[in-house]
Coordinates of C-alpha atoms in Angstrom, one line a residue:
M3 CA 4.3 -20.8 15.6
K4 CA 2.7 -17.3 15.8
K5 CA 0.7 -16.3 12.7
I6 CA 1.1 -12.6 11.9
L7 CA -1.2 -10.7 9.7
F8 CA 0.9 -8.4 7.6
I9 CA -0.7 -5.1 6.6
L10 CA -0.4 -2.6 3.9
L11 CA 1.9 0.1 3.6
A12 CA 0.5 0.9 0.3
V13 CA -2.9 2.1 2.0
V14 CA -3.2 -0.6 4.6
V15 CA -6.1 -2.2 6.4
V16 CA -6.9 -4.4 9.3
G17 CA -8.6 -4.0 12.5
S18 CA -10.5 -5.6 15.1
S19 CA -12.2 -4.7 18.3
F20 CA -13.4 -6.0 21.8
L21 CA -13.5 -9.5 22.9
V22 CA -15.3 -10.9 26.1
G23 CA -17.4 -8.5 27.9
C24 CA -18.7 -6.6 25.0
G25 CA -22.3 -7.6 25.7
S26 CA -22.2 -5.2 28.7
A27 CA -20.6 -2.5 27.0
K28 CA -22.7 0.7 26.6
A29 CA -23.2 2.1 23.0
P30 CA -21.6 5.5 22.5
E31 CA -23.8 8.5 22.4
K32 CA -24.1 10.6 19.3
G33 CA -20.7 12.1 18.7
G34 CA -18.4 10.2 21.0
T35 CA -14.9 8.7 20.1
I36 CA -13.7 5.7 18.1
N37 CA -10.7 4.2 19.9
A38 CA -8.2 2.1 18.0
A39 CA -5.1 0.3 19.0
S40 CA -2.4 -0.1 16.3
A41 CA 0.9 -1.9 16.5
D42 CA 3.2 0.7 14.9
F43 CA 2.9 4.3 14.0
G44 CA 5.7 3.9 11.4
Y45 CA 7.2 7.2 10.4
E46 CA 4.4 9.1 12.2
S47 CA 4.1 10.8 8.9
T48 CA 1.6 13.7 8.5
D49 CA 3.1 14.9 5.4
P50 CA 2.6 12.9 2.0
V51 CA 6.1 13.6 0.8
F52 CA 7.6 12.1 4.1
Y53 CA 7.3 8.4 2.9
E54 CA 3.6 8.0 3.2
S55 CA 1.1 9.7 5.4
L56 CA -1.6 7.1 6.1
W57 CA -3.4 9.3 8.5
G58 CA -3.4 12.0 5.9
W59 CA -5.9 10.2 4.0
S60 CA -8.4 11.1 6.7
F61 CA -7.6 14.9 6.9
Y62 CA -6.5 15.6 3.3
D63 CA -8.5 15.5 0.1
S64 CA -6.9 14.1 -3.1
L65 CA -7.1 15.5 -6.7
L66 CA -8.9 12.5 -8.0
R67 CA -10.6 9.5 -6.3
W68 CA -11.6 6.0 -7.2
D69 CA -15.1 4.4 -7.3
E70 CA -15.9 0.8 -6.1
K71 CA -14.7 -0.6 -9.5
G72 CA -11.4 1.1 -9.5
N73 CA -12.6 3.9 -12.0
F74 CA -11.4 7.5 -11.6
I75 CA -14.0 10.0 -10.1
P76 CA -13.9 13.5 -9.0
G77 CA -12.0 14.5 -6.0
V78 CA -10.8 18.0 -5.4
A79 CA -11.0 18.2 -9.3
E80 CA -14.7 18.1 -10.4
S81 CA -13.6 17.3 -13.9
W82 CA -10.4 16.7 -15.9
S83 CA -9.2 15.9 -19.4
L84 CA -6.1 14.7 -21.1
D85 CA -5.3 16.5 -24.6
G86 CA -2.1 15.0 -26.0
A87 CA 0.4 15.4 -23.4
T88 CA -1.7 18.1 -21.2
W89 CA -3.8 17.3 -18.3
T90 CA -6.5 20.1 -17.3
F91 CA -8.2 20.0 -14.0
K92 CA -11.2 22.0 -13.1
I93 CA -11.1 22.6 -9.4
R94 CA -14.5 22.7 -7.3
K95 CA -15.3 26.1 -6.0
D96 CA -16.8 25.1 -2.6
I97 CA -14.0 23.6 -0.9
K98 CA -12.3 25.1 2.2
F99 CA -9.4 24.0 4.2
H100 CA -9.8 23.5 8.0
N101 CA -8.5 27.0 8.7
G102 CA -11.2 28.6 6.4
D103 CA -9.0 29.4 3.5
P104 CA -10.6 28.4 0.1
L105 CA -9.0 25.7 -1.9
T106 CA -8.0 27.0 -5.3
A107 CA -5.8 26.1 -8.4
A108 CA -2.7 27.6 -6.5
D109 CA -3.0 25.1 -3.7
V110 CA -3.3 22.3 -6.4
K111 CA -0.2 23.5 -8.2
F112 CA 1.7 23.9 -5.0
S113 CA 0.9 20.3 -3.9
V114 CA 1.4 18.5 -7.2
D115 CA 4.8 20.3 -7.7
R116 CA 5.8 19.5 -4.2
F117 CA 4.7 15.9 -4.4
G118 CA 6.7 15.5 -7.6
D119 CA 9.9 17.1 -6.2
M120 CA 12.4 14.4 -6.0
S121 CA 14.7 16.4 -3.9
L122 CA 12.2 16.6 -1.2
S123 CA 9.8 13.5 -1.5
K124 CA 10.3 10.2 -0.2
N125 CA 6.8 8.9 -1.4
P126 CA 7.3 6.2 -4.1
W127 CA 4.5 7.7 -6.2
S128 CA 6.3 11.1 -6.4
Y129 CA 8.6 9.9 -9.3
Y130 CA 5.8 9.4 -11.7
I131 CA 5.0 13.1 -11.7
S132 CA 8.4 14.4 -11.5
A133 CA 10.7 16.1 -14.0
A134 CA 12.9 13.0 -13.7
Y135 CA 10.1 11.0 -15.1
N136 CA 8.1 13.1 -17.7
K137 CA 7.0 16.3 -16.2
K138 CA 7.4 19.3 -18.5
D139 CA 5.5 22.0 -16.7
S140 CA 2.5 22.9 -14.5
K141 CA 0.3 26.1 -14.8
V142 CA -2.4 27.9 -12.9
L143 CA -4.7 29.0 -15.8
D144 CA -7.2 30.8 -13.5
E145 CA -8.3 30.6 -9.9
Y146 CA -10.1 27.2 -10.4
T147 CA -8.1 25.8 -13.4
F148 CA -4.8 23.7 -13.2
Q149 CA -2.6 22.3 -16.0
F150 CA -0.1 19.6 -15.8
I151 CA 2.0 19.3 -18.9
S152 CA 3.9 16.0 -19.5
E153 CA 6.7 15.2 -22.0
R154 CA 4.5 12.4 -23.5
A155 CA 0.9 11.2 -23.0
E156 CA 0.6 8.7 -20.2
P157 CA -3.0 8.1 -19.0
A158 CA -1.7 6.0 -16.1
Q159 CA -0.6 9.3 -14.5
A160 CA -4.2 9.6 -13.3
I161 CA -3.2 7.1 -10.6
V162 CA -0.7 9.4 -9.1
F163 CA -3.0 12.4 -9.3
A164 CA -5.4 10.3 -7.2
W165 CA -2.5 9.8 -4.8
T166 CA -1.8 13.5 -4.6
R167 CA -3.3 15.1 -1.5
I168 CA -3.9 18.7 -1.7
L169 CA -2.2 21.2 1.0
P170 CA -2.9 24.8 1.7
K171 CA -0.1 26.7 -0.1
K172 CA -0.5 29.9 2.0
Y173 CA -0.8 28.2 5.3
F174 CA 2.2 26.0 4.6
E175 CA 4.4 28.8 3.4
T176 CA 3.3 31.0 6.5
V177 CA 4.3 28.5 9.2
G178 CA 7.1 26.6 7.3
Q179 CA 7.5 22.7 6.8
D180 CA 8.4 21.8 10.2
A181 CA 5.5 23.6 12.0
F182 CA 3.2 22.3 9.3
R183 CA 4.1 18.7 10.0
K184 CA 3.3 19.3 13.7
T185 CA -0.1 20.9 12.9
P186 CA -1.0 19.9 9.5
V187 CA -4.2 21.5 7.7
G188 CA -6.2 19.8 5.1
S189 CA -9.7 19.9 3.8
G190 CA -10.8 16.3 4.5
P191 CA -13.6 14.8 6.8
W192 CA -11.2 14.7 9.7
K193 CA -9.3 17.5 11.3
F194 CA -5.8 16.8 12.9
K195 CA -5.8 17.6 16.6
E196 CA -2.8 15.9 18.3
L197 CA 0.1 13.6 17.9
I198 CA 2.0 12.3 20.9
S199 CA 5.1 10.4 19.6
K200 CA 4.8 6.8 19.8
T201 CA 1.8 7.2 22.0
S202 CA -1.3 8.5 20.4
V203 CA -2.8 10.4 17.5
T204 CA -6.2 12.2 17.7
L205 CA -8.4 13.5 15.0
E206 CA -11.5 15.6 15.2
A207 CA -14.6 15.3 12.9
N208 CA -14.9 18.2 10.2
S209 CA -18.4 19.2 10.8
D210 CA -18.1 21.8 7.9
Y211 CA -16.8 19.1 5.4
W212 CA -17.9 20.0 2.0
R213 CA -18.9 16.4 1.1
K214 CA -22.0 16.8 3.4
D215 CA -22.8 13.0 3.2
E216 CA -19.4 12.0 4.5
I217 CA -19.2 14.1 7.6
P218 CA -18.1 11.7 10.4
A219 CA -20.8 10.5 12.8
F220 CA -18.3 10.3 15.7
Q221 CA -16.8 13.5 17.1
Y222 CA -13.2 12.0 17.6
Y223 CA -10.8 9.2 16.4
K224 CA -8.1 8.3 18.5
E225 CA -5.5 5.7 17.8
F226 CA -3.1 4.5 20.3
M227 CA 0.3 2.8 19.6
V228 CA 0.2 -0.7 21.3
P229 CA 3.2 -2.8 20.0
E230 CA 2.1 -5.9 21.9
E231 CA -0.8 -8.2 20.6
A232 CA -1.5 -9.4 24.1
T233 CA -2.1 -5.9 25.2
R234 CA -4.3 -4.9 22.2
L235 CA -6.4 -8.0 22.8
A236 CA -6.7 -7.1 26.6
Q237 CA -7.7 -3.5 25.7
M238 CA -10.4 -5.1 23.5
K239 CA -11.7 -7.4 26.0
T240 CA -12.2 -4.6 28.4
A241 CA -13.9 -2.5 25.5
E242 CA -11.0 0.2 26.0
V243 CA -10.6 0.1 22.2
D244 CA -13.2 -0.4 19.5
V245 CA -10.8 -1.5 16.7
A246 CA -7.3 -2.9 16.8
F247 CA -4.7 -3.8 14.2
P248 CA -3.0 -6.1 13.2
I249 CA -4.3 -9.3 14.7
T250 CA -3.2 -12.8 13.9
F251 CA -5.5 -14.6 11.5
D252 CA -5.9 -17.6 13.7
R253 CA -7.6 -15.3 16.4
M254 CA -10.4 -14.4 14.0
P255 CA -12.7 -17.4 14.3
D256 CA -12.6 -17.4 18.1
M257 CA -13.3 -13.6 18.2
V258 CA -16.1 -13.9 15.8
K259 CA -17.7 -16.6 18.0
Q260 CA -17.3 -14.0 21.0
G261 CA -19.4 -11.4 19.4
F262 CA -17.2 -9.6 16.9
K263 CA -18.3 -8.7 13.3
T264 CA -16.1 -8.5 10.2
I265 CA -16.0 -6.3 7.4
S266 CA -13.8 -6.6 4.3
L267 CA -12.1 -3.4 3.4
G268 CA -10.3 -2.6 0.1
P269 CA -8.9 -5.1 -2.4
P270 CA -7.4 -8.1 -1.1
Q271 CA -3.9 -8.3 0.3
T272 CA -1.3 -10.2 -1.8
S273 CA 1.7 -12.1 -0.4
S274 CA 4.7 -12.6 -2.7
M275 CA 8.5 -13.2 -2.5
C276 CA 10.7 -10.5 -4.2
I277 CA 14.3 -11.3 -5.2
Q278 CA 16.6 -8.5 -5.8
G279 CA 19.6 -8.1 -8.2
T280 CA 19.4 -11.3 -9.8
W281 CA 21.2 -10.1 -12.9
L282 CA 24.3 -9.3 -10.8
P283 CA 27.3 -11.6 -10.4
G284 CA 27.0 -11.6 -6.7
A285 CA 23.5 -12.9 -6.7
G286 CA 24.8 -16.5 -6.5
A287 CA 22.2 -19.1 -6.6
A288 CA 19.3 -16.6 -7.0
S289 CA 20.8 -15.7 -10.4
D290 CA 19.5 -19.1 -11.9
I291 CA 16.0 -19.1 -13.0
R292 CA 15.7 -22.8 -12.2
V293 CA 16.6 -22.3 -8.7
R294 CA 14.0 -19.4 -8.4
Q295 CA 11.4 -21.6 -10.0
A296 CA 12.2 -24.4 -7.4
L297 CA 11.5 -21.8 -4.6
S298 CA 8.0 -21.4 -6.1
Y299 CA 7.2 -25.2 -6.7
A300 CA 8.3 -26.0 -3.2
L301 CA 5.6 -24.0 -1.5
N302 CA 2.4 -25.7 -0.5
R303 CA 0.2 -22.7 -0.8
Q304 CA -3.0 -24.3 0.0
E305 CA -1.5 -25.7 3.2
I306 CA -0.4 -22.1 4.0
C307 CA -3.9 -20.7 3.3
D308 CA -5.5 -23.4 5.6
T309 CA -3.0 -23.1 8.6
W310 CA -1.2 -19.6 8.6
Y311 CA -4.3 -17.8 7.3
A312 CA -6.9 -20.0 9.0
G313 CA -8.7 -20.3 5.8
F314 CA -8.9 -16.6 5.1
A315 CA -6.9 -16.7 2.1
K316 CA -6.5 -18.8 -1.3
P317 CA -3.4 -19.6 -3.4
G318 CA -2.5 -16.6 -5.6
G319 CA -0.9 -13.4 -4.5
Q320 CA 0.9 -12.2 -7.7
F321 CA 2.2 -8.9 -6.9
Y322 CA -0.6 -6.6 -6.5
M323 CA -2.6 -8.5 -9.0
Y324 CA -6.1 -10.2 -8.2
P325 CA -9.0 -11.5 -10.3
G326 CA -10.8 -8.5 -11.8
C327 CA -8.1 -5.8 -11.3
F328 CA -6.7 -3.8 -14.3
G329 CA -4.9 -6.2 -16.6
W330 CA -5.9 -9.4 -14.9
T331 CA -5.6 -12.7 -16.8
D332 CA -5.9 -16.3 -15.7
K333 CA -2.4 -17.0 -16.9
L334 CA -1.3 -15.1 -13.6
A335 CA -2.2 -18.2 -11.6
V336 CA 0.4 -19.4 -9.2
D337 CA 2.2 -22.5 -9.4
S338 CA 0.9 -25.7 -7.9
F339 CA 2.9 -27.4 -5.2
D340 CA 5.2 -29.9 -6.7
L341 CA 8.1 -30.9 -4.5
N342 CA 9.4 -33.4 -7.1
K343 CA 9.6 -30.8 -9.6
A344 CA 11.5 -28.4 -7.3
K345 CA 14.0 -31.0 -6.7
S346 CA 14.4 -31.8 -10.3
L347 CA 14.9 -28.1 -11.1
L348 CA 17.6 -27.8 -8.6
K349 CA 19.4 -30.8 -9.9
E350 CA 19.3 -29.3 -13.4
A351 CA 20.6 -26.2 -12.3
G352 CA 23.6 -28.0 -10.5
Y353 CA 22.5 -26.7 -7.0
P354 CA 24.2 -26.6 -4.7
G355 CA 27.6 -27.6 -6.0
K356 CA 27.7 -25.3 -9.2
F357 CA 27.4 -22.2 -6.9
S358 CA 30.3 -20.9 -4.9
N359 CA 27.6 -19.5 -2.5
P360 CA 24.6 -21.6 -2.6
T361 CA 22.9 -19.9 0.3
I362 CA 19.9 -17.4 -0.4
H363 CA 19.3 -14.8 2.2
Y364 CA 15.8 -13.9 3.3
Y365 CA 15.7 -10.6 5.2
T366 CA 12.7 -9.2 7.4
T367 CA 12.1 -7.4 10.5
A368 CA 11.2 -9.2 13.8
A369 CA 7.5 -8.9 13.0
G370 CA 8.0 -11.0 10.0
Q371 CA 10.3 -13.7 11.1
D372 CA 7.6 -16.3 12.0
Y373 CA 6.1 -16.2 8.6
A374 CA 9.6 -16.4 7.1
L375 CA 10.5 -19.5 8.9
L376 CA 7.2 -21.2 7.8
L377 CA 8.3 -20.5 4.1
I378 CA 12.1 -21.6 4.9
N379 CA 10.8 -24.9 6.2
Y380 CA 9.2 -25.6 2.8
W381 CA 12.4 -24.8 0.9
K382 CA 14.6 -26.9 3.4
A383 CA 12.4 -29.7 2.4
A384 CA 13.2 -29.2 -1.2
G385 CA 17.1 -28.9 -0.4
I386 CA 17.3 -25.2 -0.8
D387 CA 19.6 -23.4 1.7
V388 CA 17.7 -20.1 2.9
K389 CA 19.3 -18.0 5.7
L390 CA 17.0 -15.7 7.7
D391 CA 18.3 -12.3 8.4
V392 CA 16.2 -10.4 10.9
V393 CA 17.1 -6.6 10.6
D394 CA 15.8 -3.4 12.2
S395 CA 12.9 -1.5 10.3
T396 CA 15.3 1.3 9.0
I397 CA 17.8 -1.1 7.2
Y398 CA 14.8 -3.2 6.0
T399 CA 13.3 -0.2 4.5
S400 CA 16.6 1.0 2.9
Y401 CA 17.0 -2.6 1.3
F402 CA 13.6 -3.0 -0.4
F403 CA 12.8 0.6 -1.1
N404 CA 15.7 2.7 -2.6
F405 CA 15.9 5.1 -5.3
T406 CA 19.6 4.3 -5.8
R407 CA 20.1 1.4 -8.1
I408 CA 21.3 -1.8 -6.6
K409 CA 25.0 -2.7 -7.5
E410 CA 27.5 -5.4 -7.3
G411 CA 28.9 -5.5 -3.7
D412 CA 25.6 -4.3 -2.0
P413 CA 24.7 -6.5 1.0
N414 CA 21.3 -7.4 -0.4
V415 CA 22.3 -8.6 -3.9
G416 CA 20.5 -11.9 -4.7
W417 CA 18.5 -11.6 -1.3
M418 CA 14.8 -12.2 -0.9
F419 CA 12.2 -10.1 0.9
N420 CA 8.4 -10.7 1.5
W421 CA 5.9 -8.3 0.2
T422 CA 2.4 -8.7 1.9
Y423 CA 0.3 -5.7 1.4
Q424 CA -3.1 -4.6 0.1
S425 CA -3.4 -4.9 -3.5
F426 CA -4.7 -2.2 -5.9
F427 CA -7.2 -1.5 -8.6
N428 CA -4.6 -0.5 -11.1
S429 CA -1.0 -1.5 -10.4
M430 CA 0.7 0.1 -13.2
Y431 CA 3.2 2.1 -11.2
H432 CA 3.4 -0.7 -8.4
S433 CA 4.6 -2.8 -11.1
A434 CA 7.0 -0.3 -12.6
N435 CA 8.8 -0.2 -9.1
M436 CA 8.8 -3.9 -8.9
Y437 CA 9.7 -5.0 -12.4
T438 CA 11.3 -2.3 -14.4
S439 CA 15.0 -1.2 -14.5
V440 CA 14.0 2.0 -12.6
G441 CA 12.1 0.5 -9.9
V442 CA 12.7 1.3 -6.3
H443 CA 12.6 -2.3 -5.2
N444 CA 15.5 -3.2 -7.4
V445 CA 13.9 -6.5 -8.5
G446 CA 13.5 -6.1 -12.3
N447 CA 16.1 -5.3 -14.9
D448 CA 15.0 -6.9 -18.0
P449 CA 14.9 -4.8 -21.3
K450 CA 11.8 -6.7 -22.7
A451 CA 10.0 -6.0 -19.4
D452 CA 10.8 -2.3 -19.8
E453 CA 9.6 -2.4 -23.3
L454 CA 6.2 -4.1 -22.4
Y455 CA 5.6 -1.8 -19.6
K456 CA 6.0 1.4 -21.7
K457 CA 3.8 0.1 -24.3
A458 CA 0.9 -0.5 -21.6
A459 CA 1.7 2.9 -19.8
N460 CA 1.7 5.1 -22.9
E461 CA -1.5 3.4 -24.6
I462 CA -4.4 6.0 -24.9
D463 CA -7.0 3.4 -25.5
N464 CA -8.0 1.8 -22.0
K465 CA -8.9 -1.6 -23.4
K466 CA -5.8 -2.0 -25.3
A467 CA -3.7 -0.8 -22.4
A468 CA -5.4 -3.5 -20.2
Q469 CA -4.3 -6.0 -22.6
Y470 CA -0.8 -4.7 -22.8
F471 CA -0.5 -4.6 -19.2
A472 CA -1.7 -8.3 -18.9
D473 CA 1.0 -9.2 -21.7
F474 CA 3.6 -7.4 -19.5
Q475 CA 2.5 -9.2 -16.4
V476 CA 2.6 -12.6 -17.8
Y477 CA 6.0 -12.0 -19.0
V478 CA 7.5 -10.7 -15.7
K479 CA 5.8 -13.7 -14.0
S480 CA 7.8 -16.0 -16.2
L481 CA 11.0 -14.2 -14.9
Y482 CA 10.4 -15.6 -11.5
I483 CA 11.9 -12.5 -9.8
N484 CA 8.6 -12.2 -8.0
I485 CA 7.0 -15.3 -6.8
G486 CA 3.1 -15.1 -5.8
I487 CA 2.1 -17.0 -2.7
V488 CA -1.5 -16.2 -1.5
Q489 CA -4.2 -13.6 -1.8
A490 CA -5.8 -13.0 1.8
D491 CA -8.9 -11.3 2.8
N492 CA -8.6 -7.7 4.3
L493 CA -10.9 -8.4 7.1
V494 CA -11.5 -6.0 10.0
L495 CA -13.0 -7.2 13.4
Y496 CA -14.8 -4.7 15.3
N497 CA -17.0 -4.1 18.4
P498 CA -20.6 -4.0 17.1
K499 CA -21.8 -2.6 20.6
K500 CA -19.7 0.4 20.0
L501 CA -19.5 0.8 16.2
G502 CA -22.4 0.4 13.8
K503 CA -22.5 0.1 10.1
W504 CA -19.4 0.9 8.0
S505 CA -20.8 3.0 5.2
G506 CA -17.8 5.0 4.0
R507 CA -15.3 4.2 1.2
N508 CA -14.7 0.6 2.3
W509 CA -13.4 -0.4 -1.0
V510 CA -10.2 1.8 -0.7
S511 CA -8.7 1.4 2.8
Y512 CA -9.3 1.7 6.5
Q513 CA -8.4 5.4 6.5
D514 CA -10.9 6.0 3.7
A515 CA -13.6 4.1 5.4
L516 CA -13.0 5.7 8.9
N517 CA -15.2 8.7 8.5
G518 CA -18.3 6.4 7.4
I519 CA -18.4 4.4 10.5
Q520 CA -21.9 4.9 12.0
H521 CA -23.2 4.5 15.6
P522 CA -24.9 1.1 16.4

């Protein structure tokens, strides 16, 4: 069975590089090009409101940033404050966009307002700075001061401000949205150069980047879309590419033996099962918490770590939560493997005879079906009937990410999907999407969960907020609507003959780390 390493959406990381023959590869001269091969360009988004622009993290700057410990630090805003429900941002005065225009508070207002426009944005973060959530107003006080006024104080909104990339208002309005997406302009360490659909994307180093210590050492970054893993591996063997992603976990040990180096980028990825619409009559067997608990106890997580993940993982994987993150508590540890307990829970629930439709559907794309079959075999051993539905990426996305609330009669009521993405320092809003009654993943619908979430999100004192968020996480774990499986390393394999030290923002993501790659 082929073992596939799933990567993040939100903010995703994995990579690799050459194999056999790297010993004779010539190190690049100063400047040069980082060549990468990726399996899929997704939506090919260059605009943060069009789902998510992963490339955009390389050529835009965000309003706030995160340090290695997940604390907020200055971004485009050199300082900020929250007074009551009013955020005030002081904007740096030395930032220029790639076209030479100065970045001002007017650009910040334009970008924040646009990002929070729910009639336009498909980015899941947008809702949390929208009028539909708690936005009251936004203002430019002077050329370098911007204010965002909320209906209520919510410190967690800093997360969204750190997700908001700043676009040039004048240039955007001059060329229009369609033209902007074809030739985007930002203020980041890389400049957009060219996108050939489903073929390649090229970025060029911004030698005038305002953060002088973060100017890329390489002149260009070129990423090729190479769907077949065998082809990506062949390209690495011949040193055609220096980094490639994703790769299967079981390839890593052999590749390391052949000369690769590894680096861990960002927080660990977590893998969990999400069950949608369990409160609706049509959810069938998935509506019974004992059946959902059986799904958890039937999984031999250590075996999954040892085999599928080739030892690069450990049992864990509660949705976006890992030891050391905001709100972590040891009470979030996953269930131990207990097949007898799983069978006992099913018997207690009257499964399968009690249910008119005892089958639980598990939907995924073609890329995820091998991992799905692995899990299904564990459930089959416990006596749970799980049907695999392989759907195309458009349907897959519409099922697990939908602002329209799931309702009786929808095809995916009571269905499961796997979530394997990089976790995050503070998953407050990720958790709202997964566990609350307004979440776009249509998994949560519990009044107490909503109440506990609001208590954590609205708490001004950070220490209390962390405790309240932990209480919320422990409660939603007990609902078994999201079942943690494993926590895996975010390892990148690269060609050390072509690429040297990775000295960038390695704690965030591949895109954030990209400009810090040095020559060997």
